[in-house]
Amino acid sequence: MNKILVKNLTKVFGSNPKEGVKRLQQGQSKEQILKDTGMTVGVNNASFEVKPGEFFVLMGLSGSGKSTLIRLINRLIEPTDGEVLIDGQDITKMNKNDLMQTRRKKLSMVFQKFALFPHRNVLENVAYGLEVQGVEKSEREAKAQKSIEDVGLKGYENSYPDQLSGGMQQRVGLARALANDSDILLMDEAFSALDPIIRKEMQDELLQLQSKLGKTILFITHDLDEALKLGDRIAIMKNGEIVQIGTAEEILENPANEYVYNFVEDVDRSKVLMASNIMKKPDVITTWKDGPRVAMKKMEDAGLSSIFVVDKDKNLKGILTIDAAIKAYKENKWVEDVLELDFHTTDPMTPLSDLIGIAAESKYPIAVVEENKLVGIIVRVSILSGLVLGKEQSEGMKE
Amino acid sequence: MNYFTLPLEDWTNDFVYDWLIPVMGGFFDSVSSIISFFINGVADLFLMIPAEIIAIVFILLAWRLAGKGIAIFTLIGTLYLGSVNLWEDAMLTLAVVVVATFFSIIIGLPLGILTAKYSILDKIVRPILDFMQTLPSFVYLIPAILLFGLGEVPAVISTFVFATPPAVRMTTLAIKQVPEDMVEAARAFGSTSWQMLVKVQLPVAIPTIMAGVNQTIMLALSMAVIASMIGAPGLGSTVLAGISSVNVGLGLVGGLGIVVLAIILDRITQGLGNKNKK
């Protein structure tokens, strides 16, 4: 089941929101409605789902409605129309008490400007969610303590928010959300107020935390690089509408329209493309039983000066150069006695940017290995063309 | 501009003499005795405690809340009040201020919280507060005497009328000024309205609320002279005696007493607000 399911969610701000929805359904544009009625469409007919444990990113520029959308999910802003199912239950139809319980047990939020309580120390801030639930002091402080340690703030329990740096304050914000033990984290531009280095650090730690704790995360950002780095899937918003949903790959390779294209145009592709995107199927493989003669023949056929050697189960054993093959042939040795082991390996998820350096210093192709099995090879030219061709593909689309 | 005659004077007098006093007299008598009970209790307490102890408490409070300079000022100020033989008057004035401020706060703070929450109430309360603050105080001294007689009770009532508006206004402002994202955070974590108020809004608002309380105390003190005209005892009566006998020296002696008391109370309550800020 989906953790969050959003169906046709719409928010119109103004004197007669239902009228606004009607106009939207009749196909009037946001601008037309503003002109005719003075009402603002915040979110228009948004639908998406977030699966358990998924990291879902909503990306859009300011004014695109993303902050409104995330607030419709926990009803900090009342939706005008549509449904929001949290674990299958429609939050838009809940009474006051059920809504409060859902906020307490299932949804935790992290805010752009931290929104810490200045009169409470770190421990009391983190324990706030449990405190309003009526959890006993010793128990809530123990839980708060654990999430403080999870975010790496041990030792700061008695500090006050104004004594902490921005990055540390947001760690408190994150710990406060984690302490509730809810499955879903709503993160509203959580890292946007931080400087770039701290921001990167927090992103990495959030990814680690998520893999450790298995939270479902709905993350809002205006930064495409952040979206691509964090999101399992990304929804791009414009003018209150979701214009494309997909993985980082899908969005980069096939921007749904010019708006998305303009977004992704400047992305540093080396950070997005991974080894698995540019690797080639290993051209020729000599199995363990093949002798030097067969190897030499295969290299000759493919025009190679070296070849990777694997066993029956495709486990990578080493690389055989043409010189070594000739030597083994002349001296009547086994291939395994002349294998070269000094080559580079990488896993399929390594970003292109990390491969550039390796490729530059490696004599041989880079072996892409997954669980010790050879799944592909990367030659220097693939890296260069990966960097260049991706760019040309998007430029082709623009024309 | 005299298109019609508005008999406001007659209406008011009819209302006061024919209904308010005969019908509601009993009610006002009981209000009067309650206030009188409070103010006598407080005044007796202040007069019973040796002057030196009260002075030391003030000096310590000033030192803790407002710093060394104000503590020294408090020492000099209390010595002054003693040396011009105004200590008892100062305590009586203080009693009127304390009781009036007490009523202003227990009514003003909740009212301020409610007006912050319900804008409709704000629309009703705001003009009433304007009325209370701008109507010349002499105007409501007249019915205050009629209803409560002479003495410290009408003084407390008229001081209350004059000094309550800032308590209400600053409380409303303080609650409204609590940053929206903190309120959102409290809601997002499932707080009830009451939890939101006592765990987030009030604690964050306290410094501004304290500024309102400080203003209430200052306005209450500034009513001391006017209140003495309807028979309230205290420093105001010394000033009034100076005025009526054209005795410049006596006027200055009493006036300085009020200033000394005002500065001490102002700095201490300001210090209280600033302390809460940290």
XYZ file of C-alpha atoms in Angstrom:
677
model
C 0.000 0.000 0.000
C 1.095 3.559 -0.590
C 2.225 5.505 2.439
C 0.913 8.743 1.004
C -1.562 8.914 -1.848
C -2.532 12.313 -3.163
C -5.471 12.440 -5.546
C -6.560 15.518 -7.486
C -5.516 17.781 -4.663
C -6.421 21.430 -5.193
C -6.100 24.548 -3.090
C -7.655 27.853 -4.033
C -7.071 30.859 -1.796
C -9.759 33.493 -1.760
C -13.352 34.380 -0.985
C -15.106 31.493 -2.730
C -12.644 28.629 -3.231
C -15.266 26.107 -4.439
C -16.091 28.460 -7.294
C -12.374 28.512 -8.124
C -12.297 24.707 -8.268
C -15.305 24.701 -10.569
C -13.571 27.138 -12.902
C -10.425 25.007 -12.872
C -12.468 21.934 -13.779
C -13.993 23.886 -16.651
C -10.470 24.380 -17.883
C -9.891 28.008 -16.941
C -6.304 28.974 -16.333
C -4.852 30.152 -13.062
C -4.275 33.622 -14.530
C -7.832 33.855 -15.836
C -9.260 32.958 -12.429
C -7.064 35.511 -10.708
C -8.180 38.155 -13.188
C -11.893 37.323 -12.983
C -12.316 36.556 -9.304
C -9.188 37.743 -7.516
C -8.636 34.225 -6.183
C -5.234 32.544 -6.222
C -4.786 28.934 -7.203
C -2.123 27.498 -4.906
C -2.180 23.881 -5.996
C -4.026 22.613 -9.046
C -5.083 18.992 -9.341
C -1.941 17.390 -7.966
C -1.763 13.607 -7.850
C 1.104 11.384 -6.808
C 1.906 8.548 -4.470
C 4.775 7.895 -2.096
C 5.652 4.312 -1.305
C 6.832 3.082 2.083
C 10.496 3.881 2.569
C 10.623 6.020 -0.549
C 12.461 9.328 -0.734
C 10.115 11.504 -2.767
C 11.184 15.006 -3.727
C 8.865 17.816 -4.795
C 10.835 20.369 -6.715
C 9.799 23.770 -7.981
C 10.737 27.419 -7.909
C 9.289 29.803 -5.358
C 5.629 30.373 -6.043
C 5.214 26.985 -7.680
C 2.950 25.841 -4.850
C 5.269 23.242 -3.347
C 5.185 24.680 0.183
C 1.408 24.899 -0.015
C 1.217 21.311 -1.243
C 3.253 19.896 1.632
C 1.043 21.795 4.086
C -2.075 20.332 2.517
C -0.750 16.889 3.382
C -0.848 17.477 7.134
C -3.603 20.066 6.789
C -1.663 23.000 8.129
C -3.504 24.473 5.160
C -7.012 23.167 4.487
C -7.352 21.575 1.043
C -10.159 22.917 -1.134
C -10.674 19.733 -3.105
C -9.187 16.272 -3.530
C -7.948 13.537 -1.254
C -4.842 12.842 0.783
C -4.634 9.262 1.994
C -2.153 8.573 4.769
C -1.864 4.801 5.215
C -5.143 4.562 3.341
C -7.025 7.038 5.499
C -8.246 10.289 4.029
C -6.855 13.089 6.158
C -9.049 15.677 4.449
C -12.159 14.071 5.941
C -10.844 13.567 9.460
C -12.397 15.319 12.434
C -10.283 17.509 14.667
C -9.297 14.758 17.041
C -8.347 12.176 14.388
C -6.363 14.829 12.570
C -4.467 15.636 15.759
C -3.738 11.956 16.380
C -2.535 11.495 12.795
C -0.227 14.479 13.158
C 1.099 13.060 16.411
C 1.625 9.473 15.320
C 2.171 9.447 11.583
C 3.473 12.738 10.261
C 6.460 14.707 11.450
C 7.603 17.923 9.875
C 10.921 19.705 9.460
C 10.810 23.400 8.609
C 12.921 25.652 6.415
C 13.643 28.151 9.164
C 13.957 25.403 11.771
C 10.986 26.729 13.818
C 12.576 25.675 17.090
C 11.083 26.933 20.334
C 13.531 29.524 21.700
C 12.496 29.093 25.334
C 13.215 25.369 25.335
C 16.597 23.696 25.328
C 17.552 21.082 22.743
C 16.232 18.166 24.786
C 12.910 19.900 25.476
C 12.569 20.917 21.846
C 13.159 17.381 20.634
C 10.767 15.956 23.226
C 7.996 18.411 22.307
C 6.026 16.050 20.076
C 6.009 13.373 22.763
C 5.222 15.909 25.469
C 1.985 17.011 23.782
C 1.035 13.339 23.464
C 1.288 13.074 27.224
C 4.254 10.685 27.240
C 5.847 10.516 30.661
C 8.874 12.705 31.214
C 11.490 9.997 31.727
C 10.303 8.046 28.684
C 10.090 11.018 26.349
C 13.501 12.264 27.412
C 15.013 8.845 26.767
C 13.504 8.810 23.262
C 14.542 12.409 22.636
C 18.051 11.554 23.778
C 18.212 8.742 21.252
C 17.214 10.933 18.321
C 19.631 13.632 19.486
C 22.359 11.008 19.242
C 21.046 9.861 15.851
C 21.591 13.334 14.420
C 24.989 13.687 16.092
C 24.163 16.320 18.696
C 25.123 14.391 21.814
C 26.424 16.805 24.417
C 24.196 19.705 23.329
C 21.041 18.571 25.164
C 21.035 21.569 27.483
C 21.939 24.215 24.903
C 19.339 26.685 23.678
C 18.608 27.122 19.966
C 20.198 30.589 19.773
C 23.479 29.107 21.001
C 23.675 26.742 18.008
C 24.740 27.264 14.393
C 22.192 26.943 11.589
C 23.277 23.427 10.723
C 23.029 22.325 14.321
C 19.631 23.970 14.691
C 18.334 22.006 11.749
C 19.720 18.830 13.294
C 17.548 19.657 16.296
C 14.612 20.156 13.915
C 15.324 16.773 12.389
C 15.722 15.112 15.783
C 12.411 16.618 16.893
C 10.744 15.031 13.884
C 12.481 11.678 14.440
C 11.655 11.495 18.158
C 7.969 11.056 17.373
C 8.728 7.777 15.691
C 6.296 8.509 12.885
C 6.860 6.737 9.570
C 6.554 9.845 7.444
C 8.838 12.861 7.429
C 7.626 16.011 5.711
C 10.607 18.220 4.992
C 9.871 21.742 3.789
C 13.030 23.150 2.190
C 14.776 21.707 5.200
C 18.305 22.479 3.998
C 17.690 25.627 1.962
C 18.735 27.984 4.753
C 22.093 26.279 5.261
C 25.380 27.144 3.636
C 26.561 24.778 0.881
C 29.077 22.703 2.838
C 26.794 22.103 5.807
C 24.026 21.428 3.370
C 25.907 18.677 1.591
C 26.825 17.176 4.940
C 23.183 17.176 6.049
C 22.074 15.625 2.754
C 24.543 12.781 3.153
C 23.495 12.223 6.741
C 19.827 12.285 5.858
C 20.401 9.591 3.243
C 22.266 7.513 5.819
C 19.544 8.035 8.398
C 16.890 7.061 5.925
C 18.618 3.827 4.989
C 19.030 3.081 8.676
C 15.546 4.031 9.845
C 13.540 3.356 6.680
C 11.443 6.518 6.907
C 9.175 7.616 4.107
C 10.293 11.092 3.183
C 8.502 13.837 1.290
C 11.134 16.465 0.682
C 10.630 19.903 -0.811
C 13.350 21.866 -2.495
C 13.924 24.521 -5.126
C 17.346 23.102 -5.882
C 17.479 20.571 -8.694
C 20.893 19.232 -7.691
C 19.510 18.496 -4.246
C 16.440 16.854 -5.736
C 18.523 14.659 -8.037
C 20.865 13.679 -5.248
C 18.235 12.790 -2.678
C 15.152 11.685 -4.530
C 14.243 8.136 -5.433
C 11.611 9.893 -7.479
C 11.110 13.558 -8.196
C 7.994 15.560 -8.963
C 8.524 18.879 -10.682
C 5.989 21.606 -9.978
C 5.156 24.714 -11.896
C 2.312 27.176 -11.280
C 0.662 24.868 -8.786
C 0.720 21.876 -11.106
C 2.911 18.806 -11.166
C 4.458 18.763 -14.630
C 6.563 15.623 -14.415
C 7.179 12.756 -12.015
C 10.038 10.341 -12.435
C 13.442 9.176 -11.323
C 16.406 11.498 -11.741
C 17.381 9.528 -14.826
C 13.990 9.757 -16.456
C 13.737 13.459 -15.892
C 17.213 14.176 -17.197
C 16.904 11.953 -20.222
C 13.345 12.856 -21.147
C 12.260 16.229 -19.838
C 8.474 16.319 -20.191
C 8.364 19.845 -21.534
C 10.419 22.937 -22.048
C 9.964 24.076 -18.447
C 11.564 20.896 -17.137
C 14.176 21.044 -19.867
C 15.182 24.541 -18.805
C 15.610 23.229 -15.313
C 17.776 20.283 -16.186
C 19.805 22.023 -18.876
C 22.489 23.208 -16.491
C 22.741 20.126 -14.376
C 26.233 18.823 -13.982
C 25.690 15.479 -15.643
C 28.785 13.977 -14.135
C 27.029 13.958 -10.773
C 23.883 12.324 -12.061
C 25.079 9.714 -14.542
C 26.414 6.595 -12.899
C 28.832 3.885 -13.937
C 25.940 1.629 -14.926
C 24.692 4.253 -17.400
C 27.848 4.369 -19.468
C 29.372 0.907 -19.049
C 29.590 -1.436 -21.986
C 28.921 -5.098 -22.022
C 32.347 -6.685 -21.748
C 33.152 -7.353 -25.395
C 34.947 -10.613 -25.037
C 35.408 -12.863 -22.093
C 37.729 -15.804 -21.892
C 36.345 -18.325 -19.547
C 38.603 -20.084 -17.116
C 39.061 -23.096 -19.328
C 40.266 -21.096 -22.336
C 43.988 -21.130 -22.851
C 46.307 -18.307 -24.016
C 45.699 -19.182 -27.644
C 41.959 -18.596 -27.452
C 42.545 -15.387 -25.557
C 44.955 -14.087 -28.206
C 42.484 -14.938 -30.941
C 39.616 -13.120 -29.162
C 41.744 -10.043 -28.594
C 42.801 -10.008 -32.178
C 39.175 -10.323 -33.365
C 37.990 -7.454 -31.179
C 41.046 -5.281 -31.664
C 41.903 -5.184 -27.967
C 45.213 -5.193 -26.137
C 43.829 -6.659 -22.929
C 40.883 -8.740 -21.818
C 39.156 -9.443 -18.509
C 39.169 -13.003 -17.273
C 36.244 -14.497 -15.413
C 35.390 -17.962 -14.154
C 32.306 -20.059 -14.884
C 30.188 -17.982 -12.453
C 31.392 -14.729 -13.983
C 33.520 -13.960 -10.937
C 36.241 -11.547 -11.989
C 39.671 -13.120 -11.804
C 41.941 -10.554 -13.376
C 43.019 -8.990 -16.639
C 45.135 -10.595 -19.320
C 47.263 -8.334 -21.497
C 48.284 -9.339 -25.003
C 51.968 -9.401 -23.949
C 51.196 -11.726 -21.055
C 49.135 -13.959 -23.328
C 52.052 -14.264 -25.785
C 54.438 -14.964 -22.939
C 52.149 -17.672 -21.502
C 51.784 -19.204 -24.927
C 55.540 -19.334 -25.554
C 56.408 -20.616 -22.097
C 53.437 -22.970 -22.087
C 51.958 -21.547 -18.899
C 48.374 -21.355 -17.658
C 46.539 -18.095 -18.106
C 46.059 -17.841 -14.345
C 49.834 -17.653 -13.831
C 50.275 -14.499 -15.930
C 47.134 -12.480 -14.889
C 47.540 -8.796 -14.142
C 45.712 -7.779 -10.944
C 46.599 -4.092 -10.921
C 43.438 -2.632 -12.465
C 40.569 -0.481 -11.153
C 37.129 -1.688 -10.261
C 34.001 0.254 -9.424
C 30.420 -0.520 -8.549
C 27.522 0.333 -10.864
C 26.251 3.179 -8.660
C 29.446 5.242 -8.721
C 28.797 8.681 -10.208
C 30.593 9.676 -13.357
C 32.391 12.492 -11.582
C 34.228 9.962 -9.417
C 35.270 7.916 -12.436
C 37.000 10.687 -14.327
C 40.004 10.673 -12.046
C 40.284 6.884 -12.026
C 40.066 6.666 -15.791
C 42.867 9.176 -16.173
C 45.381 7.123 -14.230
C 44.337 3.653 -15.289
C 46.077 1.790 -18.109
C 43.187 -0.607 -18.527
C 39.430 -0.225 -18.785
C 37.626 0.092 -15.454
C 35.830 -3.090 -14.432
C 32.284 -2.566 -13.136
C 31.780 -5.197 -10.489
C 28.713 -6.163 -8.562
C 29.148 -8.767 -5.834
C 32.483 -9.755 -7.343
C 30.886 -10.473 -10.725
C 31.911 -8.531 -13.799
C 28.851 -6.705 -15.117
C 30.466 -4.247 -17.490
C 33.540 -2.320 -18.457
C 34.114 1.374 -18.838
C 36.661 2.695 -21.296
C 37.874 6.254 -21.159
C 35.963 7.274 -24.235
C 32.634 6.235 -22.679
C 33.162 8.691 -19.863
C 33.862 11.541 -22.216
C 30.962 10.736 -24.497
C 28.669 10.310 -21.497
C 29.507 13.843 -20.457
C 29.155 15.317 -23.900
C 26.391 13.302 -25.510
C 23.895 13.768 -22.705
C 24.196 17.477 -23.201
C 23.669 17.185 -26.946
C 20.583 15.051 -26.484
C 18.910 17.743 -24.441
C 19.986 20.440 -26.846
C 18.487 18.440 -29.702
C 15.213 18.386 -27.842
C 15.148 22.132 -27.447
C 15.288 22.607 -31.180
C -24.598 72.914 12.957
C -27.300 72.907 15.605
C -29.865 70.848 13.660
C -31.260 69.022 16.651
C -30.753 68.936 20.376
C -29.070 65.923 21.858
C -29.982 65.681 25.541
C -27.000 63.446 26.341
C -26.450 65.208 29.647
C -30.010 64.583 30.826
C -30.011 60.984 29.618
C -26.780 60.226 31.426
C -27.950 61.843 34.625
C -31.318 60.079 34.461
C -29.511 56.798 33.874
C -27.088 57.317 36.744
C -29.444 58.770 39.345
C -32.634 56.877 38.515
C -31.213 53.449 37.732
C -27.525 52.958 38.373
C -27.400 54.216 41.952
C -30.782 53.032 43.310
C -30.863 49.703 41.450
C -27.231 48.749 41.158
C -26.098 50.425 44.375
C -25.862 47.139 46.240
C -23.660 45.650 43.550
C -21.295 48.619 43.614
C -21.185 48.477 47.391
C -20.000 44.896 47.301
C -17.447 45.656 44.582
C -16.321 48.542 46.733
C -15.881 46.388 49.821
C -13.902 43.753 47.890
C -11.506 46.352 46.490
C -11.307 48.058 49.813
C -10.439 44.741 51.448
C -7.636 44.160 48.945
C -6.179 47.611 49.157
C -6.282 47.817 52.935
C -4.686 44.414 53.198
C -1.855 45.362 50.859
C -1.385 48.796 52.432
C -1.346 47.331 55.956
C 1.201 44.737 54.839
C 3.511 47.368 53.344
C 3.225 49.543 56.457
C 3.697 46.642 58.849
C 6.959 45.461 57.311
C 9.865 47.631 58.498
C 10.881 50.178 55.869
C 14.458 48.877 55.881
C 13.374 45.388 54.831
C 11.229 46.659 51.956
C 14.097 48.908 50.849
C 16.521 45.977 50.914
C 14.118 43.784 48.929
C 13.820 46.539 46.321
C 17.587 47.021 46.175
C 18.188 43.295 45.767
C 15.522 43.002 43.070
C 16.991 45.995 41.233
C 20.476 44.527 41.521
C 19.410 41.083 40.222
C 17.120 42.321 37.449
C 18.492 45.693 36.375
C 22.122 45.875 37.425
C 24.348 47.627 39.898
C 23.559 51.187 38.800
C 19.837 50.834 39.379
C 20.523 49.126 42.716
C 22.514 52.175 43.832
C 19.751 54.452 42.555
C 17.225 52.401 44.529
C 19.322 52.788 47.672
C 19.504 56.571 47.223
C 15.821 56.775 46.268
C 14.585 54.856 49.303
C 16.855 56.938 51.558
C 15.305 60.056 49.993
C 11.736 58.862 50.650
C 12.652 58.269 54.275
C 14.494 61.556 54.703
C 11.611 63.720 53.420
C 9.218 61.743 55.598
C 7.275 60.317 52.640
C 7.829 56.594 53.255
C 4.274 55.957 54.454
C 2.794 57.944 51.565
C 4.984 56.046 49.135
C 3.731 52.727 50.525
C 0.084 53.840 50.228
C 0.676 54.893 46.613
C 2.438 51.600 46.006
C -0.573 49.763 47.446
C -2.955 51.548 45.043
C -0.589 50.803 42.127
C -0.181 47.147 43.095
C -3.900 46.514 43.484
C -4.864 48.418 40.328
C -2.107 46.651 38.347
C -3.217 43.311 39.751
C -6.766 43.849 38.473
C -5.492 45.239 35.166
C -3.412 42.127 34.614
C -5.913 39.488 35.650
C -8.455 41.063 33.333
C -6.151 42.473 30.645
C -4.045 39.388 29.916
C -6.851 36.894 29.270
C -8.714 39.552 27.288
C -5.580 40.205 25.235
C -5.154 36.487 24.544
C -8.779 36.187 23.443
C -8.637 39.237 21.181
C -5.501 37.846 19.554
C -7.382 34.654 18.793
C -10.769 36.027 17.746
C -10.578 39.005 15.425
C -14.282 39.733 15.930
C -13.611 40.296 19.633
C -10.691 42.506 18.678
C -13.040 44.702 16.636
C -15.319 45.120 19.655
C -12.615 45.611 22.282
C -10.410 48.030 20.370
C -12.790 51.054 20.421
C -13.540 50.418 24.088
C -9.817 50.551 24.835
C -9.501 53.755 22.798
C -12.352 55.194 24.837
C -10.731 54.185 28.141
C -7.393 55.677 27.199
C -8.512 58.981 25.713
C -11.535 59.995 27.790
C -10.196 62.608 30.226
C -9.828 60.875 33.552
C -11.769 63.603 35.360
C -14.860 62.565 33.436
C -15.000 59.132 34.944
C -13.856 60.365 38.342
C -17.326 61.915 38.797
C -19.345 58.679 38.505
C -16.584 56.819 40.330
C -17.170 59.069 43.368
C -20.928 58.716 43.056
C -20.755 54.951 42.915
C -17.858 54.185 45.222
C -17.595 57.244 47.451
C -14.370 59.058 48.222
C -11.061 57.423 49.037
C -8.810 54.772 47.599
C -11.530 52.588 46.029
C -12.562 55.021 43.242
C -8.847 55.747 42.870
C -8.145 52.092 42.133
C -11.147 51.900 39.784
C -10.162 54.947 37.751
C -6.531 53.838 37.747
C -7.695 50.447 36.485
C -9.684 52.093 33.672
C -6.693 54.171 32.656
C -4.003 51.498 33.004
C -5.638 48.364 31.583
C -5.514 49.152 27.823
C -1.746 48.673 27.411
C -1.955 45.295 29.163
C -4.617 44.145 26.708
C -2.972 45.687 23.650
C 0.536 44.454 24.347
C -0.722 40.947 25.103
C -2.631 40.849 21.811
C 0.398 42.142 19.964
C 2.717 39.716 21.750
C 0.617 36.682 20.854
C 0.228 37.831 17.248
C 3.966 38.389 16.987
C 4.852 34.787 17.804
C 6.520 33.681 14.555
C 4.143 31.834 12.264
C 6.546 28.934 11.764
C 6.645 28.192 15.506
C 2.868 28.115 15.587
C 2.915 25.863 12.523
C 5.472 23.571 14.150
C 3.337 23.293 17.270
C 0.311 22.445 15.143
C 2.208 20.007 12.964
C 3.214 18.012 16.034
C -0.413 17.735 17.109
C -0.724 20.308 19.886
C -4.151 21.219 21.224
C -5.012 24.939 21.282
C -4.354 25.001 25.014
C -0.969 23.275 24.648
C -0.090 25.698 21.888
C -0.960 28.643 24.139
C 0.834 27.574 27.308
C 3.778 25.688 25.793
C 4.595 27.928 22.831
C 2.708 31.189 22.426
C 2.801 32.543 25.980
C 6.446 31.650 26.694
C 7.554 33.233 23.420
C 5.321 36.266 24.028
C 6.376 36.918 27.642
C 8.938 39.692 26.957
C 6.370 41.760 25.040
C 3.651 41.012 27.584
C 6.023 42.201 30.304
C 6.496 45.445 28.379
C 2.713 45.867 28.577
C 2.725 45.164 32.309
C 5.482 47.731 32.704
C 3.356 50.314 30.861
C 0.376 49.462 33.055
C 2.432 50.117 36.187
C 3.736 53.410 34.814
C 0.249 54.614 33.883
C -1.051 53.571 37.293
C 1.643 55.686 38.945
C 0.880 58.626 36.705
C -2.703 58.527 38.022
C -1.477 59.001 41.597
C -1.924 62.797 41.670
C -5.299 62.758 39.933
C -6.505 59.961 42.190
C -5.512 61.994 45.231
C -8.108 64.578 44.175
C -10.820 62.072 45.045
C -9.278 61.376 48.366
C -6.765 58.636 47.656
C -3.969 58.780 50.210
C -0.310 58.700 49.191
C 2.324 60.740 47.369
C -0.323 62.367 45.184
C -1.938 64.000 48.204
C 1.404 65.614 49.112
C 1.619 67.078 45.614
C -2.022 68.160 45.813
C -1.339 69.883 49.151
C 1.591 71.675 47.512
C -0.631 72.804 44.631
C -3.518 74.011 46.772
C -1.252 76.000 49.137
C 1.015 77.215 46.293
C 3.897 75.597 48.160
C 6.528 74.968 45.443
C 8.830 73.116 47.816
C 6.167 70.708 49.039
C 5.049 70.056 45.436
C 8.616 69.241 44.394
C 9.206 66.980 47.393
C 6.072 64.928 46.610
C 6.652 65.028 42.858
C 10.213 63.728 43.228
C 8.861 60.935 45.413
C 6.587 59.815 42.558
C 9.480 59.988 40.085
C 11.714 57.906 42.371
C 9.029 55.251 42.804
C 8.324 55.273 39.063
C 11.952 54.758 38.069
C 12.467 51.924 40.545
C 9.306 50.077 39.446
C 10.004 50.715 35.772
C 13.555 49.365 35.816
C 12.646 46.343 37.890
C 9.725 45.306 35.671
C 11.751 46.003 32.521
C 14.507 43.829 33.916
C 11.946 41.098 34.522
C 10.919 41.256 30.857
C 14.478 41.215 29.568
C 15.354 38.331 31.813
C 12.551 36.320 30.266
C 13.888 37.146 26.844
C 17.067 35.245 27.641
